Backbone as JSON, one array per atom type, in Angstrom:
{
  "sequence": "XXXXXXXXXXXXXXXXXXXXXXXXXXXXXXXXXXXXXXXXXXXXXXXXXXXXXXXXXXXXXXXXXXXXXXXXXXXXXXXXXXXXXXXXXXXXXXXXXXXXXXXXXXXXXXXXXXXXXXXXXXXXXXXXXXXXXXXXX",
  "N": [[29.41, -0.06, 37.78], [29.27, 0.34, 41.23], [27.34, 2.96, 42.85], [28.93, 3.71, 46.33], [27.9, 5.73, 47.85], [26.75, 7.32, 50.83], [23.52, 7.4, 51.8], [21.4, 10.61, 52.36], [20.21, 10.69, 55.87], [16.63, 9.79, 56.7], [16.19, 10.07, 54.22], [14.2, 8.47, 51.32], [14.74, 6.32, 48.72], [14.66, 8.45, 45.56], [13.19, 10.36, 47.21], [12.56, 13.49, 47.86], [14.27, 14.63, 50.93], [13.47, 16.59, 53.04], [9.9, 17.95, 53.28], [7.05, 19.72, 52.79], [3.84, 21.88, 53.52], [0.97, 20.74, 53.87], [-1.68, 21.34, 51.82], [-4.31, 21.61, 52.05], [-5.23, 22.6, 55.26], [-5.89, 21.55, 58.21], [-9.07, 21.77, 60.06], [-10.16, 24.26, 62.25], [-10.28, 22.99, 65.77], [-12.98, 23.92, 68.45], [-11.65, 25.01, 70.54], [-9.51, 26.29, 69.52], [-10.42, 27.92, 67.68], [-12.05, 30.08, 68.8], [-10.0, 30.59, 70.45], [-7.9, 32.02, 68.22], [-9.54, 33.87, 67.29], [-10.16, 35.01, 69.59], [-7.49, 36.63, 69.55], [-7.4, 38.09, 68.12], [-9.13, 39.92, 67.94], [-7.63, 40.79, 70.76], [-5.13, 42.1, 69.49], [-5.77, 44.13, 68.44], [-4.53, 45.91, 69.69], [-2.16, 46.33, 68.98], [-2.11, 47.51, 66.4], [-4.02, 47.42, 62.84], [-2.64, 45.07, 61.79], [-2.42, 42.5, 63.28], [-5.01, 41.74, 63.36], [-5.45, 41.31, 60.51], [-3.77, 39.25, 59.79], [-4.08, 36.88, 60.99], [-7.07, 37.15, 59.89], [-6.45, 36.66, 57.33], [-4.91, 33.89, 57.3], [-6.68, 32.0, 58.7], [-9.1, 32.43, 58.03], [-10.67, 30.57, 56.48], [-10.35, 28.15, 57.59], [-11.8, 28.37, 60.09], [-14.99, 28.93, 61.34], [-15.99, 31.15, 63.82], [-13.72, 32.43, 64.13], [-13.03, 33.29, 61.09], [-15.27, 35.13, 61.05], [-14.73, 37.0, 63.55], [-12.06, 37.8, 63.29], [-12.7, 39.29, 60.6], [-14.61, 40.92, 61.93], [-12.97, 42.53, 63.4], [-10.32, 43.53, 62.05], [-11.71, 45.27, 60.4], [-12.76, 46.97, 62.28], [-10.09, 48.1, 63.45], [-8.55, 48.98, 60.96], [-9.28, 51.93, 59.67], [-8.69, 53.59, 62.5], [-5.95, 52.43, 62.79], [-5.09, 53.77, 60.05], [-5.07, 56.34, 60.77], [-3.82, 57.02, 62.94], [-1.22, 56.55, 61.79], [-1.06, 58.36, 60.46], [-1.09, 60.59, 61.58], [0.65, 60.19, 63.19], [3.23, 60.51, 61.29], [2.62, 63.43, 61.39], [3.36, 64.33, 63.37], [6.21, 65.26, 62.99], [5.54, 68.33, 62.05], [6.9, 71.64, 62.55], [5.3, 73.21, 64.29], [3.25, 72.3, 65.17], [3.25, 69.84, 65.98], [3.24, 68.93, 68.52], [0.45, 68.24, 69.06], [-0.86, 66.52, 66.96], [0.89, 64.59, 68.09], [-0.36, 63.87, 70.8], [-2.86, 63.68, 69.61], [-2.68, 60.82, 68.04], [-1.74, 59.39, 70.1], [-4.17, 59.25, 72.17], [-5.73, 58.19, 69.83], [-4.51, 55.68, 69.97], [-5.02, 54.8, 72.92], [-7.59, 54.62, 73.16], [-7.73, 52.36, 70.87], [-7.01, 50.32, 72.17], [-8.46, 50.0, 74.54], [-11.21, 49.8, 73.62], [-10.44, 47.25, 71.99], [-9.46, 45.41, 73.58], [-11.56, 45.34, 75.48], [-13.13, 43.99, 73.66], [-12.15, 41.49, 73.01], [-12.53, 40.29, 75.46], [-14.55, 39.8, 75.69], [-15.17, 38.03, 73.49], [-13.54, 35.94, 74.1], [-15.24, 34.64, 76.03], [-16.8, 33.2, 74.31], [-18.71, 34.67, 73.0], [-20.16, 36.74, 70.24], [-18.66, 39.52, 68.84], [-19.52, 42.73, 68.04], [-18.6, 45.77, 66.94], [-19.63, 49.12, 67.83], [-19.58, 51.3, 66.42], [-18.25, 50.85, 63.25], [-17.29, 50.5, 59.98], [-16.93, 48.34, 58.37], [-15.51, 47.79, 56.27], [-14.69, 45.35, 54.84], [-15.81, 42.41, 53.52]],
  "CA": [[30.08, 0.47, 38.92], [28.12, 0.66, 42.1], [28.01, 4.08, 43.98], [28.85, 3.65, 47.9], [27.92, 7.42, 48.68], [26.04, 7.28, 51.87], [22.25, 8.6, 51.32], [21.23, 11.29, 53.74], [19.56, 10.5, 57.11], [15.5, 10.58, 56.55], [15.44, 10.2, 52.77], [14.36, 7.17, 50.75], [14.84, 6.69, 47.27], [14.1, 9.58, 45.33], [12.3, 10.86, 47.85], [13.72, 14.67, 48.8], [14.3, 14.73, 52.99], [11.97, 17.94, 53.22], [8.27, 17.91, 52.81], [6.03, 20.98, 52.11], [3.09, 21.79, 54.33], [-0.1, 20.07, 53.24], [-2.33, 22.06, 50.59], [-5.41, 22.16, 52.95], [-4.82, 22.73, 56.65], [-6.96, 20.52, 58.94], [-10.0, 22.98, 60.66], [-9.65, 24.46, 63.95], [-11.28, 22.48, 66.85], [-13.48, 24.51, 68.76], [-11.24, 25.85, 71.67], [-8.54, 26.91, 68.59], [-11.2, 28.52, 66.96], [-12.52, 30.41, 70.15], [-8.65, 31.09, 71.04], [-7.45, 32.74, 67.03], [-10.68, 35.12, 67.84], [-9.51, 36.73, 70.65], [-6.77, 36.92, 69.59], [-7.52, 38.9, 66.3], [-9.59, 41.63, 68.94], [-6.27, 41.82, 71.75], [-3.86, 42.43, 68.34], [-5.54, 45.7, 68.02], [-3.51, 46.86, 70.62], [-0.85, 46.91, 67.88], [-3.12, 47.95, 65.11], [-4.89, 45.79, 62.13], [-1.46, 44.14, 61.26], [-2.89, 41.09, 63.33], [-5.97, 41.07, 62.84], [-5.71, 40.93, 59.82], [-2.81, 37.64, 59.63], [-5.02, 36.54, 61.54], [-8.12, 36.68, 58.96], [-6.37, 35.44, 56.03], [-4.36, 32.82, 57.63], [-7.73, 31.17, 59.52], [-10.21, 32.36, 57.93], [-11.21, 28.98, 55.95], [-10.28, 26.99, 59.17], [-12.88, 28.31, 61.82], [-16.0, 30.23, 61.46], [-15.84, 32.17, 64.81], [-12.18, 32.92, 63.09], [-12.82, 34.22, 60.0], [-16.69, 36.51, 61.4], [-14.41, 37.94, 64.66], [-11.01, 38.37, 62.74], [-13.21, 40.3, 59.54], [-14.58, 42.55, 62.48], [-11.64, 43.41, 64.38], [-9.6, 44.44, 61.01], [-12.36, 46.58, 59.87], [-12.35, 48.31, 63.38], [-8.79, 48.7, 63.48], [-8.07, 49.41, 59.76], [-9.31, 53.22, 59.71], [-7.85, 54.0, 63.53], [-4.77, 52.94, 62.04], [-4.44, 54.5, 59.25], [-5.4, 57.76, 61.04], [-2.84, 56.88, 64.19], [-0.14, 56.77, 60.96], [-1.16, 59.6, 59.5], [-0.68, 60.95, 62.78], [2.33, 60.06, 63.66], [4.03, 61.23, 60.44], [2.51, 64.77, 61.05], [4.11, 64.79, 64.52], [7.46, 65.76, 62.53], [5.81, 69.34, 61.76], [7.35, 72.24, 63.82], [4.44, 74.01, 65.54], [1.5, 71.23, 65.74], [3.44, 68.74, 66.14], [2.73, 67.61, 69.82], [-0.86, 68.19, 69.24], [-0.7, 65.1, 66.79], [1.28, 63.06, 69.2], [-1.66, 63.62, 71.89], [-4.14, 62.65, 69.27], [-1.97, 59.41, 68.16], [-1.9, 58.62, 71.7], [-5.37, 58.69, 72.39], [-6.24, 56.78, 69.11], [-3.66, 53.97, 70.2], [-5.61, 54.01, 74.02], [-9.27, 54.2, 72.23], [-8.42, 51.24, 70.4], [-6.61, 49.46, 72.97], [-9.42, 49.81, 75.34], [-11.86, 48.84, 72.76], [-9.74, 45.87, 71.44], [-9.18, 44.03, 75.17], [-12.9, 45.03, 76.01], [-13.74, 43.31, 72.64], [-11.41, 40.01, 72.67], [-12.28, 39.59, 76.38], [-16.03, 38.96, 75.56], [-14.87, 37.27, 72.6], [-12.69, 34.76, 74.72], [-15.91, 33.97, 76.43], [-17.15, 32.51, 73.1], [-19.73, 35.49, 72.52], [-19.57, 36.98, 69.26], [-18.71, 41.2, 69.51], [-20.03, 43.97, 67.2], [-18.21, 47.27, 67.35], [-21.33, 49.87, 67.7], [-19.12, 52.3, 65.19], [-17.83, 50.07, 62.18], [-17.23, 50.73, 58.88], [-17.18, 47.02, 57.91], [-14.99, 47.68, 54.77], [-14.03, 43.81, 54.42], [-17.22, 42.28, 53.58]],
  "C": [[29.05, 0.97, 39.91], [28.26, 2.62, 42.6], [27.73, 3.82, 45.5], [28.79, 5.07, 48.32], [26.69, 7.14, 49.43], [24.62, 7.92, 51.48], [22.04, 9.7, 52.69], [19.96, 10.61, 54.27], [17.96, 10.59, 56.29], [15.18, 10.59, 55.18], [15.23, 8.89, 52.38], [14.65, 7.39, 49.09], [14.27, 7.39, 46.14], [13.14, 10.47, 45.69], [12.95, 12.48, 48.51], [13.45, 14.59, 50.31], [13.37, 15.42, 53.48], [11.01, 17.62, 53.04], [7.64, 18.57, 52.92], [4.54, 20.61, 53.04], [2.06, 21.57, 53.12], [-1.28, 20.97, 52.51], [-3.4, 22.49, 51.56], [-5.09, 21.72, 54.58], [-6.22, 22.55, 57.44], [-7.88, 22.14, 59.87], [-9.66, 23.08, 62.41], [-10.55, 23.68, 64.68], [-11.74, 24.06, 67.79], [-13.11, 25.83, 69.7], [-9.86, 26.91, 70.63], [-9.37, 28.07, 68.22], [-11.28, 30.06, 67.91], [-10.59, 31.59, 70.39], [-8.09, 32.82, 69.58], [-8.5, 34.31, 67.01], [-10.29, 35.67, 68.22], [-8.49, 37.2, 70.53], [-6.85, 38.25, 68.42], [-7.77, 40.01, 67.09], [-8.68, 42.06, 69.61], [-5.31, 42.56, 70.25], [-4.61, 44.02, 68.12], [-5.08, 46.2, 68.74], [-2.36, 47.15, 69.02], [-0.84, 47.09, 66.59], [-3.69, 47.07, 64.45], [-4.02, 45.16, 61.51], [-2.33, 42.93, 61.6], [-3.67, 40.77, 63.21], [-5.74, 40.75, 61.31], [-4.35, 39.67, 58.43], [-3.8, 37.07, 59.78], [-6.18, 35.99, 60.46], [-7.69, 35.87, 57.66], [-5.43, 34.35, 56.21], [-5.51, 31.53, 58.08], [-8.84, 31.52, 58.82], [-10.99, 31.22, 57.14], [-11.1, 27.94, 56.81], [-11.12, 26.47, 59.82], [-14.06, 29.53, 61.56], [-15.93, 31.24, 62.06], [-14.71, 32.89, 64.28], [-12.5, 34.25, 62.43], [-14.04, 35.47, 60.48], [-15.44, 37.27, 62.5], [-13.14, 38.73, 64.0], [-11.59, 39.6, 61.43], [-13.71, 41.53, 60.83], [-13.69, 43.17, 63.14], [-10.77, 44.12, 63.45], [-10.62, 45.31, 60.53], [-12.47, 47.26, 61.42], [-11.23, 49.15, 63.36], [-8.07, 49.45, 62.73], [-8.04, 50.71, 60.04], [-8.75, 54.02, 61.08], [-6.6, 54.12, 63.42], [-3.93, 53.61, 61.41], [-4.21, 56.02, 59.59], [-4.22, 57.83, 62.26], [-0.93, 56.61, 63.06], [0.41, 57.88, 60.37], [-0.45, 60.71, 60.93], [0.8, 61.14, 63.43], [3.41, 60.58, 62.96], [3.86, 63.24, 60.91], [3.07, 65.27, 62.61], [5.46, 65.33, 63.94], [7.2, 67.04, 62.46], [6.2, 69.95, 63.42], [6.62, 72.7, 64.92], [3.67, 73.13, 65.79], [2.06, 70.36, 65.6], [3.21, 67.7, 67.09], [1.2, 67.6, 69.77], [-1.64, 66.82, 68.47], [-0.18, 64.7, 67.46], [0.26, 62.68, 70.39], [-2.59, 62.92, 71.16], [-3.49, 61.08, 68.56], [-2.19, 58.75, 69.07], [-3.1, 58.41, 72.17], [-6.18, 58.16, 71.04], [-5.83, 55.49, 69.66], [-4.67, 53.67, 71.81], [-6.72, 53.59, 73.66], [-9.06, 52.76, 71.92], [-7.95, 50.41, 71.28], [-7.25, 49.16, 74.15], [-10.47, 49.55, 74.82], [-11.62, 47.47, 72.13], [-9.82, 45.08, 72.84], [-10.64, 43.93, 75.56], [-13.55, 43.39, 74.65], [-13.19, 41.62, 72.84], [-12.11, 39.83, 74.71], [-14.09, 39.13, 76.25], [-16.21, 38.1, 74.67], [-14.31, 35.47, 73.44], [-13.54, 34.0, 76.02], [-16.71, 33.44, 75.72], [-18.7, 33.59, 72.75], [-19.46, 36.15, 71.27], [-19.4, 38.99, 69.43], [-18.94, 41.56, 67.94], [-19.35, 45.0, 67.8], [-19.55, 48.47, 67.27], [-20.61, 50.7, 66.53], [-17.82, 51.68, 64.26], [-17.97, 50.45, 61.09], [-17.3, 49.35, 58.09], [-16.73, 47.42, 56.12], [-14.77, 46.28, 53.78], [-15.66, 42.96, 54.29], [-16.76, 40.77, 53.82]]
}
């Protein structure tokens, strides 16, 4: 007895329809490379979340990548954590706005260090923070 049930669209025989991204992901060309950089330094505007996607998404990709994305999450990491810490201790009653001032000028610090950084970056120079902790080796 045959079966006439239609196959779906896009499949062949025992072949599932879907297909799974490829095990090793082709390397960045030069201007990618160049681009994922600066981008890793602007993301500290919104702490070391992106940099550090950023580093372990690319860093086997693109050289410039993985060296600019490792320094921009070790800049950002400890500002962070201290612009968190921060922010929680804005809840107490008496010193509370005195953390929200210093929150606020961690978040401009690094956000005027992060755009200075990615914009010399995004002229393919490589940046050093002068005060790094370089936790991520």
């Amino acid at each position: 007895m045959a079966d006439n049930a239609p196959e779906e669209p896009g499949s062949a025989a025992g072949r599932p329809q879907y297909h799974g991204a490829p095990a090793n992901a082709l390397p960045l060309t030069a201007s990618e490379d160049r681009q994922w950089a600066t981008l890793a330094h602007f993301g500290g505007i919104l702490g070391c979340l992106p940099s550090l996607l950023i580093y372990l998404i690319f860093r086997d990709r693109g050289p410039f990548t993985a060296q600019e994305s490792k320094e921009a999450l070790n800049f950002t990491l400890p500002p962070t954590i201290a612009a968190v810490l921060a922010n929680i201790l804005v809840l107490l009653p008496v010193v509370g706005n005195i953390f929200a001032v210093i929150a606020t000028a961690i978040w401009v610090a690094l956000t005027c260090f992060s755009v200075s950084a990615g914009i010399r970056v995004n002229h393919g120079q490589p940046h050093r923070y002068k005060v790094n902790l370089r936790w991520i080796k």
